[in-house]
CSV table of C-alpha atoms in Angstrom, one decimal:
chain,number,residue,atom,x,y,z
A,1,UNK,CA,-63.8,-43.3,-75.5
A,2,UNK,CA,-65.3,-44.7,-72.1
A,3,UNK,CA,-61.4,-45.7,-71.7
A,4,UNK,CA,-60.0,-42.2,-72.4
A,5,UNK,CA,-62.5,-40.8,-70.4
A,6,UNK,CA,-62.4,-42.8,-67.7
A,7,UNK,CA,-58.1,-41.8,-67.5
A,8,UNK,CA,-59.0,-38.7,-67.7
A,9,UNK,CA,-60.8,-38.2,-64.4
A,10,UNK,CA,-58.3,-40.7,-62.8
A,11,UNK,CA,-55.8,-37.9,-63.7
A,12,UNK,CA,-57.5,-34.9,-62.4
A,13,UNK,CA,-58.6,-36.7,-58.4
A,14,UNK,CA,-54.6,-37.7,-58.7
A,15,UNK,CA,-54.2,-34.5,-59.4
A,16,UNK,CA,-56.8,-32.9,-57.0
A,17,UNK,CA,-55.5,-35.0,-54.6
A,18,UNK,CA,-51.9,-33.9,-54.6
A,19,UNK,CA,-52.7,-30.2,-54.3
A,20,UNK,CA,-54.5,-31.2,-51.2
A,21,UNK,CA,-52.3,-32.9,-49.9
A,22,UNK,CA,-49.0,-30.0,-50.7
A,23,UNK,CA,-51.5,-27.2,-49.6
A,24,UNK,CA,-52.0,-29.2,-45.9
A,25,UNK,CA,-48.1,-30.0,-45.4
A,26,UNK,CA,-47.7,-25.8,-45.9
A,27,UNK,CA,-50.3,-25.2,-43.9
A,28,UNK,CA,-48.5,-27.4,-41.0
A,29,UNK,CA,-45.0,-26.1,-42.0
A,30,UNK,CA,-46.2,-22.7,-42.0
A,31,UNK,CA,-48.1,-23.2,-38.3
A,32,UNK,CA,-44.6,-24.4,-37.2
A,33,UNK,CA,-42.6,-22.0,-38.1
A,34,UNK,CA,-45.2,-19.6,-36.4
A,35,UNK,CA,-44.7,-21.4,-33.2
A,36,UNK,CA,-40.9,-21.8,-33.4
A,37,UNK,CA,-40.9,-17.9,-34.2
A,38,UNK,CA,-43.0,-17.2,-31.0
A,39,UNK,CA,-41.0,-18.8,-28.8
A,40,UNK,CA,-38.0,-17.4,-29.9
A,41,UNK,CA,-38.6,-13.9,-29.3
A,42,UNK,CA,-40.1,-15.0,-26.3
A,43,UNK,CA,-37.0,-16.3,-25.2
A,44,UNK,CA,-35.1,-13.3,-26.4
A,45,UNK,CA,-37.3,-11.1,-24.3
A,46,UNK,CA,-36.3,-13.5,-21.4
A,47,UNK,CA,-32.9,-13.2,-22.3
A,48,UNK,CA,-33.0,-9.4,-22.6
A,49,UNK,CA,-34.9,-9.2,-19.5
A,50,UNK,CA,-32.2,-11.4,-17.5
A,51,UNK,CA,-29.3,-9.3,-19.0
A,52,UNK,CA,-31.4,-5.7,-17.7
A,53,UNK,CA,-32.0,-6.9,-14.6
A,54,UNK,CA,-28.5,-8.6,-13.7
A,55,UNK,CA,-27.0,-5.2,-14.8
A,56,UNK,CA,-29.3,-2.9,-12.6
A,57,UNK,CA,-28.3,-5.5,-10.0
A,58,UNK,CA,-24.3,-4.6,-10.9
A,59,UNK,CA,-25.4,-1.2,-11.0
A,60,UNK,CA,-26.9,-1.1,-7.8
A,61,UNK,CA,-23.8,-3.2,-6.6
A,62,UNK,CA,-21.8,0.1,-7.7
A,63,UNK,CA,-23.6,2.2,-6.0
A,64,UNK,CA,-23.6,0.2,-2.4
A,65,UNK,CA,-20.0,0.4,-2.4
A,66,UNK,CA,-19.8,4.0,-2.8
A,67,UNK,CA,-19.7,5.5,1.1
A,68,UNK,CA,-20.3,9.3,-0.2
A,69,UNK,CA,-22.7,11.5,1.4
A,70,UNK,CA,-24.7,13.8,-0.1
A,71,UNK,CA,-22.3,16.4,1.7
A,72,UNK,CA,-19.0,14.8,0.9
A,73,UNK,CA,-17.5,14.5,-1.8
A,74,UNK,CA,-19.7,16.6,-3.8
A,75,UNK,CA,-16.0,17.7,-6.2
A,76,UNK,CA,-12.5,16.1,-7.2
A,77,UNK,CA,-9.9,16.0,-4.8
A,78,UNK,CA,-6.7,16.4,-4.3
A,79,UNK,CA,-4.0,14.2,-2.8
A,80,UNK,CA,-0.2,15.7,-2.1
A,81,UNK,CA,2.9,13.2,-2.3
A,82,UNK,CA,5.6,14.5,-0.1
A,83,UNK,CA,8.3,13.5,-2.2
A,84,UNK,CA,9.1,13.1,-6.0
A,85,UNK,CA,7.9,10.9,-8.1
A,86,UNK,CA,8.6,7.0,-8.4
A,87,UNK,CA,9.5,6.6,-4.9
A,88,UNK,CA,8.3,4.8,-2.7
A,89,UNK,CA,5.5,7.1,-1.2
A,90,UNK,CA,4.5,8.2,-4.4
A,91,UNK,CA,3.9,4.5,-5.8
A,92,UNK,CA,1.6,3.6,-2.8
A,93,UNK,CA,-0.3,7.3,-2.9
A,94,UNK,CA,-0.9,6.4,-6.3
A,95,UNK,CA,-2.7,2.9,-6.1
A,96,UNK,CA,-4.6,4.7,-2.7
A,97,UNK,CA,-5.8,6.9,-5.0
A,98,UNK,CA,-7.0,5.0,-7.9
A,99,UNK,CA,-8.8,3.0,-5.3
A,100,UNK,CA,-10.7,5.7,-3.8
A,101,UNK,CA,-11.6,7.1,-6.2
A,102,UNK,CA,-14.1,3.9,-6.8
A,103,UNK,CA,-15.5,4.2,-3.1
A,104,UNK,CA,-15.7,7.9,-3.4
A,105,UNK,CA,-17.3,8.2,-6.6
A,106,UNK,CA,-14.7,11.5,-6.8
A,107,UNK,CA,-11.7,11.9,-9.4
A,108,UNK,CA,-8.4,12.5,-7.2
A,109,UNK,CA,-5.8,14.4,-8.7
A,110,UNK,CA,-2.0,13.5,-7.4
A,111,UNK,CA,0.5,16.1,-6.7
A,112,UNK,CA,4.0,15.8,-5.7
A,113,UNK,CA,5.6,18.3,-3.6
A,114,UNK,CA,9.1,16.9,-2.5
A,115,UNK,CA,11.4,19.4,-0.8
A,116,UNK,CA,13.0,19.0,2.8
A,117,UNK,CA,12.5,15.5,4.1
A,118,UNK,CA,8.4,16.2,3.3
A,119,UNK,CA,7.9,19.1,4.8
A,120,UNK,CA,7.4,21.6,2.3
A,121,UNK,CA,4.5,19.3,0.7
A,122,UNK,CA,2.9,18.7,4.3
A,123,UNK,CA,3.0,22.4,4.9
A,124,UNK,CA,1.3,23.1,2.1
A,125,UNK,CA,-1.9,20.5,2.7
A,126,UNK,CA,-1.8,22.3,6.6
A,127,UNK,CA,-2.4,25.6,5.0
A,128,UNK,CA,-5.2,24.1,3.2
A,129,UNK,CA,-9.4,24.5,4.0
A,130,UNK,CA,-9.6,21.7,6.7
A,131,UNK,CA,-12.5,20.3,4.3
A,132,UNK,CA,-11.5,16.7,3.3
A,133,UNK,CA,-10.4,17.8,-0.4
A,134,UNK,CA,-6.8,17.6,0.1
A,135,UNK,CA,-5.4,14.7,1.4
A,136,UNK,CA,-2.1,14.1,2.3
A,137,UNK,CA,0.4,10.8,2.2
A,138,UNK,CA,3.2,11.3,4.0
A,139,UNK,CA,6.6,9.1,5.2
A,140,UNK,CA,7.6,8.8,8.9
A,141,UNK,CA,9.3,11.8,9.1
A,142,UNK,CA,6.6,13.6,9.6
A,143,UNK,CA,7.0,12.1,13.5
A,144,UNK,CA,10.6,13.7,13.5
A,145,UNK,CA,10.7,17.3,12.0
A,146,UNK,CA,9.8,18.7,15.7
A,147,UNK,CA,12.8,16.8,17.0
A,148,UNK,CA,14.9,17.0,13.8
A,149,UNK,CA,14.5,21.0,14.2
A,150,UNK,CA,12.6,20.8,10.2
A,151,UNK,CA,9.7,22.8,10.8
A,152,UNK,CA,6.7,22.7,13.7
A,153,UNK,CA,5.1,20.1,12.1
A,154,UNK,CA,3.7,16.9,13.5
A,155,UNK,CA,1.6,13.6,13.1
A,156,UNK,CA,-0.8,15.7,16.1
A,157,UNK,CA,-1.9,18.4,13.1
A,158,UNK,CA,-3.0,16.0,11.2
A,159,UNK,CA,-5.5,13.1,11.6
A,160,UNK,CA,-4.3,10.3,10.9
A,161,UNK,CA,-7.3,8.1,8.2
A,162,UNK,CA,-5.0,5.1,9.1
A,163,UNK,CA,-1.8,3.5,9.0
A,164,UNK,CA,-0.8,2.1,5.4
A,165,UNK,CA,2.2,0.3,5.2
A,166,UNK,CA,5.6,-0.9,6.3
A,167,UNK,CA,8.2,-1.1,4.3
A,168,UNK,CA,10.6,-3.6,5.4
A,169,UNK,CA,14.5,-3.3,5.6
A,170,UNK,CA,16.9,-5.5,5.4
A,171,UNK,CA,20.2,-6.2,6.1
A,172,UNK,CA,22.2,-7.1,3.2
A,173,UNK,CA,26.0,-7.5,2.2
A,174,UNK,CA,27.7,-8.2,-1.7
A,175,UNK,CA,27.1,-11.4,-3.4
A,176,UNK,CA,31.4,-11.2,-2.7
A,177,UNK,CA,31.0,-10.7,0.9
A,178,UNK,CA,32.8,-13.2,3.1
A,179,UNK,CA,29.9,-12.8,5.5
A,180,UNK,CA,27.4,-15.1,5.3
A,181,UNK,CA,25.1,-14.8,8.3
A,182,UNK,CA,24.3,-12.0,10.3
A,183,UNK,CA,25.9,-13.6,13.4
A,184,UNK,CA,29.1,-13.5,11.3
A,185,UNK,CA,29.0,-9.9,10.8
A,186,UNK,CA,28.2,-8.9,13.9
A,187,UNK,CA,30.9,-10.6,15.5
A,188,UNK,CA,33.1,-8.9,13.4
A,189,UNK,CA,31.8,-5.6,14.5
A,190,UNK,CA,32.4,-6.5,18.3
A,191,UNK,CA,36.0,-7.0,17.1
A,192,UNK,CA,36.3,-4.3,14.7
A,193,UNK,CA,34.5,-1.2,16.2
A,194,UNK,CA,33.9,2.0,14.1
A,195,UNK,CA,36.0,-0.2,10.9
A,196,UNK,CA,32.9,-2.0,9.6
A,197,UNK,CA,31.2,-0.1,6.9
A,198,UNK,CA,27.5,0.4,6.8
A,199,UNK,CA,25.9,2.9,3.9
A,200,UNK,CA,22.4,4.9,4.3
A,201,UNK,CA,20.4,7.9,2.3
A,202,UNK,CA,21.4,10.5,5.2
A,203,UNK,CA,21.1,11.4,8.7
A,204,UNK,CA,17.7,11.1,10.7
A,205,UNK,CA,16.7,8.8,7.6
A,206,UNK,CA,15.5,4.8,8.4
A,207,UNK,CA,18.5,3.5,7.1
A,208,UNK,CA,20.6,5.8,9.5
A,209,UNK,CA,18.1,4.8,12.1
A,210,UNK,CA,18.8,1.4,12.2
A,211,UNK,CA,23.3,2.1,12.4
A,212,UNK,CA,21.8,4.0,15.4
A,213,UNK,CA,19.9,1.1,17.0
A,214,UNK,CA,23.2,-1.1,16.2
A,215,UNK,CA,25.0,1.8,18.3
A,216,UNK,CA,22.4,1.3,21.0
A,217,UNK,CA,23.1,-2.9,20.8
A,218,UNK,CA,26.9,-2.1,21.3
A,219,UNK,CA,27.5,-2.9,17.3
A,220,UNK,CA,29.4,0.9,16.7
A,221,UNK,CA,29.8,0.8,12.5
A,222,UNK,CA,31.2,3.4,10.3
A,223,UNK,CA,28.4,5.3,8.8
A,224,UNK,CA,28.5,6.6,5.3
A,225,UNK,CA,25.6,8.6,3.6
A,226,UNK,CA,24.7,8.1,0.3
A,227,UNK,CA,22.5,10.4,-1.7
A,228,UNK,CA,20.1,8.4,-1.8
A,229,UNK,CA,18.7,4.7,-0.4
A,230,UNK,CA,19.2,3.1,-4.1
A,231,UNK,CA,22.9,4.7,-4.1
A,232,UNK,CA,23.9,3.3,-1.0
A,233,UNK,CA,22.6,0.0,-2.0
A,234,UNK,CA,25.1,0.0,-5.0
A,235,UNK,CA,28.0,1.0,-2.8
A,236,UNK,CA,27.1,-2.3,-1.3
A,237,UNK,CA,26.9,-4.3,-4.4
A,238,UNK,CA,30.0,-2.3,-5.8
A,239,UNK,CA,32.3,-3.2,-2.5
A,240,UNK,CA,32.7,0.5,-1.7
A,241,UNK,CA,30.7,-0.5,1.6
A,242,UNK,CA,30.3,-3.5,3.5
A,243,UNK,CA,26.7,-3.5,4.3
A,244,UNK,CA,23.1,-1.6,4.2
A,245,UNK,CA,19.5,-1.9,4.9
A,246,UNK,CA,17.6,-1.1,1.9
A,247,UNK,CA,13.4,-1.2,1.9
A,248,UNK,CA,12.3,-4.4,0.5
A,249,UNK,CA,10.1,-2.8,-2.2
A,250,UNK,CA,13.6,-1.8,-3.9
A,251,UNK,CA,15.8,-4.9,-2.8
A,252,UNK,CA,13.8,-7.6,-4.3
A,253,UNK,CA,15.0,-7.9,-7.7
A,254,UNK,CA,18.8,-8.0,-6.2
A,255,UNK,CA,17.8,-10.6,-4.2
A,256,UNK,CA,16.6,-12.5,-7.3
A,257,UNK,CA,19.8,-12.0,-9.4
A,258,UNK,CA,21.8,-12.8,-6.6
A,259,UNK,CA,23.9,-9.8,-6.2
A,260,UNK,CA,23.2,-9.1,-2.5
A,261,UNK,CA,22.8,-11.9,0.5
A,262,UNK,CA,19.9,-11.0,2.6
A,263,UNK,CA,21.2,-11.5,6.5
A,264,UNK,CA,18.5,-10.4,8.4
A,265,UNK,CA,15.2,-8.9,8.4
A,266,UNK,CA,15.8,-5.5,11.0
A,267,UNK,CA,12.1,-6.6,12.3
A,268,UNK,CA,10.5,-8.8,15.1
A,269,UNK,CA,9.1,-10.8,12.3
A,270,UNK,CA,9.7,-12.3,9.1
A,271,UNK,CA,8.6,-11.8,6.2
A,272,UNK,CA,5.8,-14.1,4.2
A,273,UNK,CA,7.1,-13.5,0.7
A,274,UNK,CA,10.8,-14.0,1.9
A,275,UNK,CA,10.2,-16.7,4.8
A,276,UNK,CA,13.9,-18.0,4.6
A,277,UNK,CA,15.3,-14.4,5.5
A,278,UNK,CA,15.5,-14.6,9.9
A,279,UNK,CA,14.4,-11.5,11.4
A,280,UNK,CA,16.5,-10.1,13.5
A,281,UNK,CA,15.3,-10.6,16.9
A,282,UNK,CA,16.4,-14.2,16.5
A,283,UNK,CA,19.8,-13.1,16.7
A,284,UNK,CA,19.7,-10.2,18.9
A,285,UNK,CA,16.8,-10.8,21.1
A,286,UNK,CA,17.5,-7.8,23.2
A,287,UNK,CA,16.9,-5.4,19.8
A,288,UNK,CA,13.1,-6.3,20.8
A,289,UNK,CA,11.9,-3.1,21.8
A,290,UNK,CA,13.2,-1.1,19.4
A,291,UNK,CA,12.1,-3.4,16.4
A,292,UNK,CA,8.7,-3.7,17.2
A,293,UNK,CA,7.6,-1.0,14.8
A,294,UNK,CA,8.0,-0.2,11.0
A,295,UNK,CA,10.9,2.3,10.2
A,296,UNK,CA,9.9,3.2,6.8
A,297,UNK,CA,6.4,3.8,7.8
A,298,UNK,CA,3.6,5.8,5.6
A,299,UNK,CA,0.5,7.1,6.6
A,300,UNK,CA,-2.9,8.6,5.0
A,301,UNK,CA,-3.5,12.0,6.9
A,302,UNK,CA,-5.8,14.9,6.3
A,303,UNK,CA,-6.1,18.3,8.5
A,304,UNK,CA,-6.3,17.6,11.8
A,305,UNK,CA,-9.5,19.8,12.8
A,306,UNK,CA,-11.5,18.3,9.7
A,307,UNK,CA,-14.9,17.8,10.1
A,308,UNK,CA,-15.8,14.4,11.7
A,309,UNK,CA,-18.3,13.4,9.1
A,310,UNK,CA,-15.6,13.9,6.5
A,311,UNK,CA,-13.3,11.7,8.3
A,312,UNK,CA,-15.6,9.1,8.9
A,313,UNK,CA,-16.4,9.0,5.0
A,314,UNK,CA,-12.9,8.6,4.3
A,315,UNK,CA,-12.1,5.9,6.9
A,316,UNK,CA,-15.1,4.0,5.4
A,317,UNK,CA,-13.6,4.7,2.1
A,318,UNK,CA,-10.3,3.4,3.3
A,319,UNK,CA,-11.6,0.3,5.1
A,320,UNK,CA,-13.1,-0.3,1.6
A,321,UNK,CA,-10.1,-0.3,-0.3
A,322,UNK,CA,-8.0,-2.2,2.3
A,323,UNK,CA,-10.8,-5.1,1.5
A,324,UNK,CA,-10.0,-4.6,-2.4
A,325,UNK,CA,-8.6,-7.3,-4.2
A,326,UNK,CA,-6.6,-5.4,-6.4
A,327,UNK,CA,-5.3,-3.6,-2.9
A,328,UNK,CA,-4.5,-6.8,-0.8
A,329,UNK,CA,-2.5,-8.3,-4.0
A,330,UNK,CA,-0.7,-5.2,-4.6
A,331,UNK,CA,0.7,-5.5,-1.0
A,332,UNK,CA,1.3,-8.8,-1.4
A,333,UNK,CA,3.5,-8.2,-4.4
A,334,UNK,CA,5.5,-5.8,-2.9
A,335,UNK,CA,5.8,-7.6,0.4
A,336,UNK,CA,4.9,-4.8,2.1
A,337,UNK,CA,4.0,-5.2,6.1
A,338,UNK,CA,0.0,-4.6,6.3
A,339,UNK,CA,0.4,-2.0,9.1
A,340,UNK,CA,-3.2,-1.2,8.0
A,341,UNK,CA,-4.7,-4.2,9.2
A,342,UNK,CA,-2.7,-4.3,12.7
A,343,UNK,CA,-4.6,-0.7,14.0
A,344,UNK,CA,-7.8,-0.3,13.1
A,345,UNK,CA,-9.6,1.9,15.9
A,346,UNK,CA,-8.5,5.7,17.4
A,347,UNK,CA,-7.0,4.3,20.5
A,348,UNK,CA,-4.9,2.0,18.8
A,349,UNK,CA,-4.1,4.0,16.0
A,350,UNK,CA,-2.7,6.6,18.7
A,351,UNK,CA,-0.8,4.1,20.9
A,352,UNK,CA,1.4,3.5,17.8
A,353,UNK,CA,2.5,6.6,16.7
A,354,UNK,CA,3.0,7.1,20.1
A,355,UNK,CA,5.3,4.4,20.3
A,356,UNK,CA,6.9,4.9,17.3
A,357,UNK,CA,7.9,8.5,18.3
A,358,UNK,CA,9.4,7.2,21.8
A,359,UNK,CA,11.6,4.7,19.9
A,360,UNK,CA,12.7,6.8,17.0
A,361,UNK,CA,12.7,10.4,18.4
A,362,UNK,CA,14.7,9.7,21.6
A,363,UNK,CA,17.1,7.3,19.3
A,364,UNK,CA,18.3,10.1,17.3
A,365,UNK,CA,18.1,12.8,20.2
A,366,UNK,CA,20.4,11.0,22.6
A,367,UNK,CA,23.0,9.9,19.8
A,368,UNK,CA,22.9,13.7,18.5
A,369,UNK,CA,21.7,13.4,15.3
A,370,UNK,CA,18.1,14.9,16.2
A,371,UNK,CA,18.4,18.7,17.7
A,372,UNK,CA,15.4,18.9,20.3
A,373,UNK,CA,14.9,17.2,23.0
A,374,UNK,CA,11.7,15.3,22.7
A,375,UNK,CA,10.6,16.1,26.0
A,376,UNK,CA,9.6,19.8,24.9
A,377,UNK,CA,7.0,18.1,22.4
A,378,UNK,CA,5.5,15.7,25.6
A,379,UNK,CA,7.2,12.4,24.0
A,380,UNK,CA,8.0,10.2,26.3
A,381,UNK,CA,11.1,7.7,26.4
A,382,UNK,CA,10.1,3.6,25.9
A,383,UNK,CA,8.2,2.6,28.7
A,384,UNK,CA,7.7,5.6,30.3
């Protein structure tokens, strides 16, 4: 009996013992848990904190870039293309305003209002309230309709937000041509006058422009329009011609496949995407002074007696863009000439439309394509 007892209370302190020690490990499990628990939503809270704060930050970041005023824009706008749609003006209206529209803080609504060389959509943003709401991107005939006899229009009824870009030409011949360089052709227009064929979209266009500056160089070449700049580029590649000067932005994928030879960029500088192409001021060093300036040129206007607080909002808008990323690689793409970056400031800005109308206006004028003479619109000849 002592025995059995005596097994017995061994049993129940094993027992007793055992509970204590389960009912101590839960306590410590259960403590730990508590604190792993605690820390976590502390973290989380950190986490969640971080996460506000780095997007008020973005926020904030939003709202430093925007260069409204509490005057302007206070509504959407309105921006008029010229021309139809898919060109090139429309294409670079349409990223300018996507782009603005972020530094605005304003939805911008594109129009396109083709219709005699531009003018009927530029008329329509002069008869417009001069109040910053309808902008206007416009080609460089707007420098020409006095001249040209279009309408009264000109770059001084408009202020000019800045300079966008060049669109570079170039000289090209068929993949079949037997000229190879541009010295080649032009030798063969010195012995052939008036017999070598050059295509273009139409008088007082770039394209013409440039047969006329080859007429100034003493290259004379036999002219044929095209109804359009993409036409007269496949009479080219056809053989129906013997050479054009297409914009870059419509030429490179020719270029690529190899169905035109590039000769010459008609510029005083080469370009960076196409390094290998010589401009041609290496050739012709005396065709300096009339290829110191883009001939397909586009420009961001609005009215030119807008309010000065307006235009200011919109240059800073512009300057904005013109530092954007998805801007500087779009230009980059199209290896456009960043005319933008070159004038900056009134004075400058002024000095080269100035120049550009001396060079282009008094070109077509004294080889009869243009009607006026620019001297009844105070434009002076080069270096006058």
């Amino acid at each position: 009996m002592r025995k059995l007892f005596a097994l017995g209370m061994a049993a129940v302190m094993c027992l007793s013992m055992t509970a204590c020690s389960v009912s101590t490990s839960s306590k410590t499990t259960t403590t730990a848990a508590a604190t792993t628990s605690a820390e976590t939503q502390a973290e989380t809270e950190a986490s969640e904190a971080e996460a506000a704060e780095t997007e008020a930050a973005s926020e904030a970041e939003k709202d430093t870039d925007l260069v409204a005023t509490a005057d302007y824009p206070t509504k959407p706008l309105t921006m008029i293309i010229p021309y139809g749609a898919g060109g090139t003006t429309d294409t670079w209206g349409r990223k300018l305003a996507v782009l603005l529209e972020k530094y605005l803080g304003q939805s911008i609504t594109v129009t396109n209002q083709g219709g005699a060389s531009g003018s009927i959509g530029s008329q329509f943003v002069k008869d417009q309230p001069s109040d910053g709401y309808t902008l206007l991107v416009c080609a460089e005939t707007m420098g020409t309709y006095r001249t040209m006899n279009i309408c009264d229009l000109g770059y001084d009824d408009f202020t000019v937000i800045s300079p966008l870009v060049g669109d570079p030409k170039v000289l090209v011949v068929g993949k079949d041509s037997k000229y190879n360089t541009l010295e080649e052709l032009l030798d063969d227009i010195k012995a052939n006058p008036g017999k070598i064929t050059m295509s273009h979209s139409g008088p007082g266009g770039s394209g013409h422009n440039q047969g006329l500056v080859l007429k100034e160089l003493g290259y004379e070449v036999a002219m044929t329009s095209f109804d359009s700049g993409n036409d007269a580029l496949l009479g080219v590649i056809g053989g129906q011609v013997d050479f054009t000067n297409p914009n870059i932005s419509t030429l490179g994928g020719y270029i690529e496949s190899g169905d035109v030879k590039p000769l010459a960029v008609f510029s005083s500088e080469r370009m960076e995407a196409y390094p290998d192409i010589p401009a041609f001021t290496e050739t012709v060093p005396e065709s300096e002074k009339y290829l110191n300036i883009p001939y397909t040129l586009l420009s961001f206007v609005v009215n030119n007696d807008t309010p000065q607080e307006v235009v200011d909002v919109l240059k800073a808008a512009s300057e904005k863009v013109f530092a954007d990323p998805e801007w500087t690689e779009f230009v980059k793409a199209n290896a456009a000439d960043p005319v933008f970056e070159k004038y900056t400031d009134d004075a400058s800005i002024q000095e080269f439309y100035d120049n550009w109308k001396s060079v282009i206006c008094w070109l077509q004028y004294e080889n009869g394509v243009a009607e006026k003479n620019p001297e009844e619109f105070g434009i002076k000849k080069i270096g006058e």
